[in-house]
GROMACS .gro file of C-alpha atoms in nm:
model
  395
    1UNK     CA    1   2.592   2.733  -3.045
    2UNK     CA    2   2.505   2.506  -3.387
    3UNK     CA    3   2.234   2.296  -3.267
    4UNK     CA    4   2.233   2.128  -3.635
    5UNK     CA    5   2.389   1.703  -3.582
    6UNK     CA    6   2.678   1.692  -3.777
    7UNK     CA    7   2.759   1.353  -3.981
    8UNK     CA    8   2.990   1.242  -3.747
    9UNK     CA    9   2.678   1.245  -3.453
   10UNK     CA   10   2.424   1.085  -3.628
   11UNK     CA   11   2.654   0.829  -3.659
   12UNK     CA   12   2.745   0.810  -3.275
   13UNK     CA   13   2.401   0.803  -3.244
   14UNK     CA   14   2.350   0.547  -3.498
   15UNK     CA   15   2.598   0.323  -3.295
   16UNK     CA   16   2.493   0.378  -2.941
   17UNK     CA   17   2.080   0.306  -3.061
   18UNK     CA   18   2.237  -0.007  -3.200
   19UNK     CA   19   2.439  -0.127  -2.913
   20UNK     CA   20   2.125  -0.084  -2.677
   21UNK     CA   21   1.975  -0.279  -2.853
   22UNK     CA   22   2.210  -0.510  -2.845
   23UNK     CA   23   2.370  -0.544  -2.520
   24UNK     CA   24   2.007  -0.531  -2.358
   25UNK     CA   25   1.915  -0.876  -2.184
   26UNK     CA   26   1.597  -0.973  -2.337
   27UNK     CA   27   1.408  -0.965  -2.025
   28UNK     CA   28   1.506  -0.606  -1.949
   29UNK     CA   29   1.402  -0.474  -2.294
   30UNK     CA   30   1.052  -0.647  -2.259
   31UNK     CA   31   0.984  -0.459  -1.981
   32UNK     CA   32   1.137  -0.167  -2.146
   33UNK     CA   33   0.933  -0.201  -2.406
   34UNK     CA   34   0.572  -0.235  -2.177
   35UNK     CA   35   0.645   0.106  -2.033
   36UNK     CA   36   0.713  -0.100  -1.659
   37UNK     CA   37   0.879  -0.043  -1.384
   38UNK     CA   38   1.242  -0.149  -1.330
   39UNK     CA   39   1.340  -0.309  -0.985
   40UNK     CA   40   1.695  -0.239  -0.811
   41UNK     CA   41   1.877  -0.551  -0.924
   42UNK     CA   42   1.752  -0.473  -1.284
   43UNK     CA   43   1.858  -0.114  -1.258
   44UNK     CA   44   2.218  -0.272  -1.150
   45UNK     CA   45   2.257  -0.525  -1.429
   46UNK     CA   46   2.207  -0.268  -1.632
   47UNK     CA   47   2.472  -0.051  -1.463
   48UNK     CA   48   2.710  -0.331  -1.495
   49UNK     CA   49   2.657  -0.363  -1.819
   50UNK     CA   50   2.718  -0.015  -1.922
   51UNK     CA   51   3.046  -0.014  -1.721
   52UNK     CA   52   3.175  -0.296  -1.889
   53UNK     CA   53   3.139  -0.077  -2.218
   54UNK     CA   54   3.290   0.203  -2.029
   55UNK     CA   55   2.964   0.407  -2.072
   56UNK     CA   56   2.850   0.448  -1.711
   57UNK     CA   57   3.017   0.766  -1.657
   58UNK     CA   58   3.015   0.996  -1.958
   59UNK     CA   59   2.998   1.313  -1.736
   60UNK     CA   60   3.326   1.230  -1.532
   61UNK     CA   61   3.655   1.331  -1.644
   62UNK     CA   62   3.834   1.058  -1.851
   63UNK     CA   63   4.112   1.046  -1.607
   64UNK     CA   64   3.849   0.891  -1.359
   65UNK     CA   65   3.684   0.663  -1.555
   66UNK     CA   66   3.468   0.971  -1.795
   67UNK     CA   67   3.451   0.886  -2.150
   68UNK     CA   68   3.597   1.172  -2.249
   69UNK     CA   69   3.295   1.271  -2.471
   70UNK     CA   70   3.180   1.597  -2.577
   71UNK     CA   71   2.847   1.758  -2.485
   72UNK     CA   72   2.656   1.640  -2.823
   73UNK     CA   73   2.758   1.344  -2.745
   74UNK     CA   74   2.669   1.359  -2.433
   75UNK     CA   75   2.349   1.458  -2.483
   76UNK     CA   76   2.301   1.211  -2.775
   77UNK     CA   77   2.386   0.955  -2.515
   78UNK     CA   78   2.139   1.033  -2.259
   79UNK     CA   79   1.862   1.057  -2.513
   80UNK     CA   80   1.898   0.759  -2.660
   81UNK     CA   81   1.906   0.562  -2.317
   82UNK     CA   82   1.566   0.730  -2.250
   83UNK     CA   83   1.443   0.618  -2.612
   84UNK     CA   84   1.512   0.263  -2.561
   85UNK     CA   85   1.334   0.345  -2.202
   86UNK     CA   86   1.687   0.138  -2.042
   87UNK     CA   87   1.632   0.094  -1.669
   88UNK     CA   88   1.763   0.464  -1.506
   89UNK     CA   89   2.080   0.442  -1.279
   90UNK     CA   90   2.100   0.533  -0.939
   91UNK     CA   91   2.256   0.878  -0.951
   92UNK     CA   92   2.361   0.938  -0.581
   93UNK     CA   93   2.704   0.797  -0.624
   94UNK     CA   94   2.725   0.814  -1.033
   95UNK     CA   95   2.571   1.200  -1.053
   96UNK     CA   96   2.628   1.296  -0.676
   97UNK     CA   97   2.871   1.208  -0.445
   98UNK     CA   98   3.153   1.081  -0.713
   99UNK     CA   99   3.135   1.426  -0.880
  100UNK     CA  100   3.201   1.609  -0.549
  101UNK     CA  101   3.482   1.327  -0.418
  102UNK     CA  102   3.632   1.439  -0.795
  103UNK     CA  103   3.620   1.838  -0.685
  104UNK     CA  104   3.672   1.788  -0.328
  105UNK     CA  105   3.801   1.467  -0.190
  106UNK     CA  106   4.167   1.337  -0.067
  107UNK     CA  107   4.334   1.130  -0.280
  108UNK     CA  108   4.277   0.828  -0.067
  109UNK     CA  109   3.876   0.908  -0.110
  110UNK     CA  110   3.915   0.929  -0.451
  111UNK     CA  111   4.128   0.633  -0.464
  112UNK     CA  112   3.887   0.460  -0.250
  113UNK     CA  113   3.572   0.497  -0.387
  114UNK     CA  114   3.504   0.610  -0.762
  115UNK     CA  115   3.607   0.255  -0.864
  116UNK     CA  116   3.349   0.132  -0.646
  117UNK     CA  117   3.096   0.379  -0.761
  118UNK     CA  118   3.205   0.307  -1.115
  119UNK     CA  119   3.140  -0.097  -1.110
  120UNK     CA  120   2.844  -0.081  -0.931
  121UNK     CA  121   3.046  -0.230  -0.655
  122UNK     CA  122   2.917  -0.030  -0.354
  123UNK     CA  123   2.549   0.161  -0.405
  124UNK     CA  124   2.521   0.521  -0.225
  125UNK     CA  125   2.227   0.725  -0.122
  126UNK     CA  126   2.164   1.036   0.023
  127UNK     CA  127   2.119   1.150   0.389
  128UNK     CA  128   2.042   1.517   0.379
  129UNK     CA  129   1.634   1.546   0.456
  130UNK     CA  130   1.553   1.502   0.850
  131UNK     CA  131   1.160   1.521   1.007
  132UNK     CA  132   1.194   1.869   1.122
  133UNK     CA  133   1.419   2.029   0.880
  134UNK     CA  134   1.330   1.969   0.523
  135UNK     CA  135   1.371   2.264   0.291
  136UNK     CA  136   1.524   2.427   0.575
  137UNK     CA  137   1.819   2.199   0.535
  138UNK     CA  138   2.059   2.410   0.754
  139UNK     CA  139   1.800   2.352   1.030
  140UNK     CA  140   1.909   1.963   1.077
  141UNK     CA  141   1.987   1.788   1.414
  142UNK     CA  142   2.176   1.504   1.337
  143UNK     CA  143   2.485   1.527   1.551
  144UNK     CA  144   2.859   1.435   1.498
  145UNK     CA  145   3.088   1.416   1.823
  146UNK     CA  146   3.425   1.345   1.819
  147UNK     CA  147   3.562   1.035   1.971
  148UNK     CA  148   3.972   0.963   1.916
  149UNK     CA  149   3.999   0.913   1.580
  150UNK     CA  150   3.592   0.884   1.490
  151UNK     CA  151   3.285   1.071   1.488
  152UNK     CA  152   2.990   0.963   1.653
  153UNK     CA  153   2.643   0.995   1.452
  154UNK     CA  154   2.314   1.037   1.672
  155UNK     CA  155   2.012   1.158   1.518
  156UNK     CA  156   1.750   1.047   1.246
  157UNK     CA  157   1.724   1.148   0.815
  158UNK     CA  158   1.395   1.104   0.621
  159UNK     CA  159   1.295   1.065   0.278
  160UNK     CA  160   1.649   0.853   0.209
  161UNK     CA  161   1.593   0.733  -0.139
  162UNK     CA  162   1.663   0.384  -0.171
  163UNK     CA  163   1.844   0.315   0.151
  164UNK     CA  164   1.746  -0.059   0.161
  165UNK     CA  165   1.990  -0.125  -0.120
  166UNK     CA  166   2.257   0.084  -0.062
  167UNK     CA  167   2.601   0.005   0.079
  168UNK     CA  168   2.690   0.369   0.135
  169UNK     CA  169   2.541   0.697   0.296
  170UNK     CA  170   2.680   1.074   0.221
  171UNK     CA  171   2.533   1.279   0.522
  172UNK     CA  172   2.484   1.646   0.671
  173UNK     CA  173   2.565   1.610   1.039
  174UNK     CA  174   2.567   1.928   1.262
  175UNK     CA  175   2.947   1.992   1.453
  176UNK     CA  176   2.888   2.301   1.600
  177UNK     CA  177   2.577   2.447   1.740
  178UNK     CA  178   2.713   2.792   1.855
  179UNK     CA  179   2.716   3.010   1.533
  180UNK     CA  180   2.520   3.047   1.216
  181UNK     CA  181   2.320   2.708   1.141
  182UNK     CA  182   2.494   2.723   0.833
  183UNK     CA  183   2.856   2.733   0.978
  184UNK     CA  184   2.808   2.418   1.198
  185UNK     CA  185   2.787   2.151   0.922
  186UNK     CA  186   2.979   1.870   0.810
  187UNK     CA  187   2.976   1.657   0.510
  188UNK     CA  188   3.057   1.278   0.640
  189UNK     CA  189   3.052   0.934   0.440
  190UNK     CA  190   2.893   0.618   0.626
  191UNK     CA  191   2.937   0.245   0.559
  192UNK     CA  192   2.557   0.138   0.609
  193UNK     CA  193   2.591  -0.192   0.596
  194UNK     CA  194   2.859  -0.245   0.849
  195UNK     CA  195   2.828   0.006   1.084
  196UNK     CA  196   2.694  -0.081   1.407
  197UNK     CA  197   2.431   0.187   1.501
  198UNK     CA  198   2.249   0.255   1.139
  199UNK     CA  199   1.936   0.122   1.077
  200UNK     CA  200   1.717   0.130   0.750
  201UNK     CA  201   1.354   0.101   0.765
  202UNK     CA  202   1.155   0.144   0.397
  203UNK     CA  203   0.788   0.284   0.388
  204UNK     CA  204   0.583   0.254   0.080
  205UNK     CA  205   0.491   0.591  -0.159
  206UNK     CA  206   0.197   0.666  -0.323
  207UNK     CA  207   0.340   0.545  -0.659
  208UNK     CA  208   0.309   0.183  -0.539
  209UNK     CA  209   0.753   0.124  -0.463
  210UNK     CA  210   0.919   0.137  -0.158
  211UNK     CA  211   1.133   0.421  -0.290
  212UNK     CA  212   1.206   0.590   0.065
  213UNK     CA  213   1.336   0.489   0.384
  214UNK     CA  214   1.327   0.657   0.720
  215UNK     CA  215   1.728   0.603   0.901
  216UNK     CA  216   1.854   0.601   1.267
  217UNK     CA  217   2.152   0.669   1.357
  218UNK     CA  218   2.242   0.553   1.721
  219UNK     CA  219   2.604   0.642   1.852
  220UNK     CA  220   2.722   0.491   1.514
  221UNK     CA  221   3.110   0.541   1.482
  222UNK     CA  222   3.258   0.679   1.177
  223UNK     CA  223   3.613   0.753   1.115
  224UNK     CA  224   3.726   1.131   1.071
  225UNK     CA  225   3.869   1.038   0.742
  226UNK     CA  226   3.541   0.997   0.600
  227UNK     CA  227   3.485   1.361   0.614
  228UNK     CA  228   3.499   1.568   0.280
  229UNK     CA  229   3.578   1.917   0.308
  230UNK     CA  230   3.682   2.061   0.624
  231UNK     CA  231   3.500   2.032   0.961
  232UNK     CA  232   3.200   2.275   0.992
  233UNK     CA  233   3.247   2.280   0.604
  234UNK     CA  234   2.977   2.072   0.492
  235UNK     CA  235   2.733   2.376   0.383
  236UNK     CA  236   2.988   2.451   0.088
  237UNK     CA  237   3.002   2.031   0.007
  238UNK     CA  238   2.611   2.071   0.029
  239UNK     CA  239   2.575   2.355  -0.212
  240UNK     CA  240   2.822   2.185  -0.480
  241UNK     CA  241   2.665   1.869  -0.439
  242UNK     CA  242   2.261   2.009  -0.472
  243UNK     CA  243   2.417   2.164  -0.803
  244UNK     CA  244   2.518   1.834  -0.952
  245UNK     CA  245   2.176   1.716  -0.853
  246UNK     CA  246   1.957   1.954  -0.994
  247UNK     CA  247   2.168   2.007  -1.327
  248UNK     CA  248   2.028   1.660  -1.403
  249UNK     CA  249   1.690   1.611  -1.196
  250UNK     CA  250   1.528   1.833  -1.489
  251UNK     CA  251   1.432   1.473  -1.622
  252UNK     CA  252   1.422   1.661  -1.990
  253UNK     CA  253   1.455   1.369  -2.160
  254UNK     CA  254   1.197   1.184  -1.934
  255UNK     CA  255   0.934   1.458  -2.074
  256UNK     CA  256   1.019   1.372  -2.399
  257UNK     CA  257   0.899   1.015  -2.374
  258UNK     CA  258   0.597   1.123  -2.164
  259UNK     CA  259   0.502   1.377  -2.433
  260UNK     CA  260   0.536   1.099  -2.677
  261UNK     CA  261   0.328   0.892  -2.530
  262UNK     CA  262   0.047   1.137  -2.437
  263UNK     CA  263   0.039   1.185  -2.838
  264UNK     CA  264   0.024   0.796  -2.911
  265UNK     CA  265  -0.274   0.749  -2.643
  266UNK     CA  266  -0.450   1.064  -2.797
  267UNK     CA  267  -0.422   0.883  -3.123
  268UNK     CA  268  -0.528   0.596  -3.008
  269UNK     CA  269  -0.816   0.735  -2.845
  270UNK     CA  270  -1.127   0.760  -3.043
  271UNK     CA  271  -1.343   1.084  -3.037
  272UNK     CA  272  -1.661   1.148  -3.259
  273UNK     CA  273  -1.516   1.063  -3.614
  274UNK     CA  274  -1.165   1.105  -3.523
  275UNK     CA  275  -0.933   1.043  -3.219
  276UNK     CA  276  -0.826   1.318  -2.892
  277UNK     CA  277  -0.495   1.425  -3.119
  278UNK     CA  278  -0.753   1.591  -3.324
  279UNK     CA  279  -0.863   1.785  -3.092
  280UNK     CA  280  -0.742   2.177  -3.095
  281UNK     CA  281  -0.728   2.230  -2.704
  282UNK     CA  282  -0.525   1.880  -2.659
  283UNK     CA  283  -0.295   1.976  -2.867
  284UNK     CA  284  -0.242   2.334  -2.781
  285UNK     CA  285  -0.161   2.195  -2.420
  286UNK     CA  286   0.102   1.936  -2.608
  287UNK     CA  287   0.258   2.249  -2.786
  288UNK     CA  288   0.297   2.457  -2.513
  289UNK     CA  289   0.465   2.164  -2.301
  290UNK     CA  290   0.714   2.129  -2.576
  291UNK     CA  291   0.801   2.429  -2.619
  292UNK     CA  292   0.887   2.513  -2.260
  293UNK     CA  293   1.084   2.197  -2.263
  294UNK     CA  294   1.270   2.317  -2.572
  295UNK     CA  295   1.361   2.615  -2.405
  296UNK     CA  296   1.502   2.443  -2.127
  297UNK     CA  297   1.663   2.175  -2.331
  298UNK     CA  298   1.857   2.491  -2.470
  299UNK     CA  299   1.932   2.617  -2.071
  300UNK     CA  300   2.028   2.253  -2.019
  301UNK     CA  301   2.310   2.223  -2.318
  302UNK     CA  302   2.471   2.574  -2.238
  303UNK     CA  303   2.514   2.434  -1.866
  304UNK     CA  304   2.665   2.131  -1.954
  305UNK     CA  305   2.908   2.285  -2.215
  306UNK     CA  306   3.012   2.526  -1.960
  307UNK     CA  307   3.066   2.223  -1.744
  308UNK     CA  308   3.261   2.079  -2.018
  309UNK     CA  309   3.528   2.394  -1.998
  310UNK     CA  310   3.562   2.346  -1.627
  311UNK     CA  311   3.265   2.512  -1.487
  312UNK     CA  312   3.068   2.380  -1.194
  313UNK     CA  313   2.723   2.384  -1.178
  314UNK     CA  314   2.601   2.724  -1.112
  315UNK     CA  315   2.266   2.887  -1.001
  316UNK     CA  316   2.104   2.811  -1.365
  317UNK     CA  317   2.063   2.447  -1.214
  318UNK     CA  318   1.767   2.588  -1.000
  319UNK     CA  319   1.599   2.642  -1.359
  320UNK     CA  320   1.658   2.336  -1.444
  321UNK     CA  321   1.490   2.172  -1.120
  322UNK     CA  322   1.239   2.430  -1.117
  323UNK     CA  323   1.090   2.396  -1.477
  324UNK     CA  324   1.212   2.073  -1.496
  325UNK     CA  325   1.019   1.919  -1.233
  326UNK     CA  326   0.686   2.087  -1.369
  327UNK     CA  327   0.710   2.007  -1.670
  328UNK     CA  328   0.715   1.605  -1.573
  329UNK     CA  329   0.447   1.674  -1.337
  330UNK     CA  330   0.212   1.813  -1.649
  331UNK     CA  331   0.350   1.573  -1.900
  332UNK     CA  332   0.200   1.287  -1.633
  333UNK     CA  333  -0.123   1.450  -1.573
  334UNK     CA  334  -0.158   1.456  -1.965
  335UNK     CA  335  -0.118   1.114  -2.024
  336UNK     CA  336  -0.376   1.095  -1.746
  337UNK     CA  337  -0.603   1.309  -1.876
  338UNK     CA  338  -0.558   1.132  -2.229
  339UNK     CA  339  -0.637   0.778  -2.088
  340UNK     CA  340  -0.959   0.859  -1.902
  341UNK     CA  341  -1.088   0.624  -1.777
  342UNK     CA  342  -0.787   0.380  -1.812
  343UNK     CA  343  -0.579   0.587  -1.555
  344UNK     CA  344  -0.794   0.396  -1.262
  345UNK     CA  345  -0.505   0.129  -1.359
  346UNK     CA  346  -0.217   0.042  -1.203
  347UNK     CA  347   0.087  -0.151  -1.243
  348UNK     CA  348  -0.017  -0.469  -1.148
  349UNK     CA  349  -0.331  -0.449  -1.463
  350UNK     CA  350  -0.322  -0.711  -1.689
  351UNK     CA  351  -0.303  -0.652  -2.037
  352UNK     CA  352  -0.663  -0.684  -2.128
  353UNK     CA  353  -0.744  -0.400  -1.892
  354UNK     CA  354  -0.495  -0.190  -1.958
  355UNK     CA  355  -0.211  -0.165  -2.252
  356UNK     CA  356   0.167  -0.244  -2.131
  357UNK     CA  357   0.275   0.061  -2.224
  358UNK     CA  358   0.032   0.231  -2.001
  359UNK     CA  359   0.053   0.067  -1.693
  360UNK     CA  360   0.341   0.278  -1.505
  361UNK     CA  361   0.128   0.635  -1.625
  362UNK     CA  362  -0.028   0.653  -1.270
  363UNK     CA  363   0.203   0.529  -1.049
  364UNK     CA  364   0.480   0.780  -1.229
  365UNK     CA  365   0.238   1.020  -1.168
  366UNK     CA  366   0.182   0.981  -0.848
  367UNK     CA  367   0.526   0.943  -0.751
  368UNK     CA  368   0.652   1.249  -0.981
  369UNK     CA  369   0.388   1.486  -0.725
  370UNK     CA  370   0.741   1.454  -0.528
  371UNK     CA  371   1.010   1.572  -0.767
  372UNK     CA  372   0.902   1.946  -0.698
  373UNK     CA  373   0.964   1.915  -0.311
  374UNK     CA  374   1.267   1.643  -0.322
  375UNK     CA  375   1.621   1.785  -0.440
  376UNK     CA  376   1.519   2.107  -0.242
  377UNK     CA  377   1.174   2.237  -0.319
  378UNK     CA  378   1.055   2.456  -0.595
  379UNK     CA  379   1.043   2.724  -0.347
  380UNK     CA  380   1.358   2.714  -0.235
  381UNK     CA  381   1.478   2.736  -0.612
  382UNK     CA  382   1.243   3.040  -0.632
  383UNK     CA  383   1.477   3.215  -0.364
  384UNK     CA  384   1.821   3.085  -0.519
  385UNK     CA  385   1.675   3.240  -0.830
  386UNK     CA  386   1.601   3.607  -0.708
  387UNK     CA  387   1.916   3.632  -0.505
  388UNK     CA  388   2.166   3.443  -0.657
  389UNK     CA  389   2.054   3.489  -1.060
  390UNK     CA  390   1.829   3.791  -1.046
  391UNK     CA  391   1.960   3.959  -0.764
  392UNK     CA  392   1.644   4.081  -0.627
  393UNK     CA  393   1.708   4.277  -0.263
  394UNK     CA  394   1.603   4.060   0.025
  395UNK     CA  395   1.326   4.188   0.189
   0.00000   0.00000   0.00000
């Protein structure tokens, strides 16, 4: 692989830094700019925006609504959104569910609902996490009956990211109780909004947002057609789905910009008759950081050019969420460690307190002590690993 930009990418690049900047409202890029932290309707505008330019989708196939970009591109693309700090998309319908409709859906799903995905029309989330059954995702409850033509949902899901705002839930519901746990699953797509029987109730995280919502589902009635994959199939819709996750929850360009601004605070930061980035042990712990996340930049770009070729996600996204998700955990605690003090802040600190640029350190890292449990925790990745990658005997 030539990891060397040629001409005709530092161009791209060139253009997409410029229209960023351009096409960013102004009050969107001042709180880009302060390091704060983006609300939902912000986080849309911005999605509209990028679908307007045809942008929002660079990963799907052109066909769909992709861009039809390469992987430098790609990549080029991504990193230059997370330079300009733009407000992140929600990626359960852009990253999740509208990838897996593309591999596995009718064409009346498809037909249906990547448009909708696409404008920002109708916002998704995910219901796979219940109270009791976690990790252990085949262990879940929630129950689908059929009715005539429908399925009816009883049973609760936890930890639903962003539920309040979305339109649309993909879910795990179990359809058979009599073999394997795994065998009984089905993968099932619910209007939230209109369905009689759903209800959404938000709690607040330790990073400070209501990112989570607990969700009931009380004999809600969903049509059959709403089900991807075949009944009792859902464990093989789950699997393909968790891949598209992880491949991109490695946040490697998030790490970047945290490691970047751990070296501006150090700098900033006076010590004796110098500042912290003088300091051989702070920087040794910078070093090491960035070279793990080189390495898995590396893992990263081989995945998505095999992805590029026609190859799903494999087992390598584990990797990805596994060193992915520590490596934003450290890159947080860091910056922490590098503001002293000044991590006591929070978002609401005015500038006199505490820089702009600071003010979202501790409630990211806060929030970021998640990212190694949500997606499927770092444990689970550790068994997908030795079976699936190393293929260590099971004991």
């Amino acid at each position: 692989m030539d990891l060397a930009y040629s001409p005709e990418q530092l161009a791209f690049r060139q253009e997409v830094r410029q229209w960023i900047q351009d096409a960013m409202p102004a009050p969107i890029r001042a709180k880009a700019e302060g390091g704060g932290h983006f609300e939902h309707e912000e986080q849309m505008e911005w999605h509209r925006i990028l679908f307007r330019k045809g942008w929002v989708a660079p990963h799907w196939p052109k066909e769909v609504g992709g861009t039809g970009w390469d992987i430098g591109r790609r990549h080029i693309f991504g990193e230059e959104l997370v330079r300009a700090n733009a407000p992140q998309l929600s990626p359960f319908g852009l990253t999740m569910v509208g990838p897996l409709l593309i591999q596995f859906g009718t064409p009346e799903q498809k037909q249906r609902f990547l448009p909708r995905i696409l404008s920002g029309e109708e916002v998704w989330c995910q219901g796979y996490s219940e109270p009791n059954a976690g990790s252990d995702l085949a262990s879940l409850q929630l129950r689908a009956e059929k009715d005539g033509t429908d399925y009816v949902l009883n049973g609760q899901k936890t930890w639903t990211t962003y539920a309040q705002y979305a339109d649309w839930i993909f879910l795990l519901a179990r359809t058979d109780a009599s073999g394997k746990k795994q065998e009984g699953i089905t993968f099932i797509l619910a209007d939230v909004k209109h369905t009689p029987g759903i209800t959404v109730k938000p709690f607040l995280t330790t990073g400070g947002t209501y990112a989570f919502s607990e969700t009931w589902f009380q004999n809600a009635r969903v049509p059959q057609t709403n089900r991807v994959g075949p009944e009792n199939g859902g464990w093989t819709m789950a699997k393909a789905l968790l891949a598209h996750e992880r491949t991109g929850i490695g946040g490697i360009a998030e790490s970047k910009r945290w490691l970047q601004l751990c070296k501006r605070i150090a700098r900033e930061t006076p010590v004796g008759e110098g500042s912290l980035f003088d300091d051989r042990s702070f920087r040794e712990r910078i070093a090491r950081l960035e070279m793990r996340l080189r390495s898995l930049e590396l893992l990263q770009l081989r995945t998505l050019a095999a992805a590029q070729v026609g190859r799903a996600p494999g087992p390598e996204s584990s990797i990805l969420k596994l060193v992915g998700t520590e490596i934003q955990q450290e890159s947080t605690e860091l910056c922490m460690d590098a503001m002293g003090h000044d991590a006591l802040g929070w978002l609401d600190s005015p500038p006199e307190v505490l820089p702009a640029i600071e003010q979202g350190v501790a409630s990211s890292f806060n929030y970021l002590r998640a990212a190694t449990i949500y997606g499927g925790s770092n444990e689970i990745q550790r068994n997908i690993i030795a079976k699936q990658i190393l293929r260590l005997p099971t004991l």
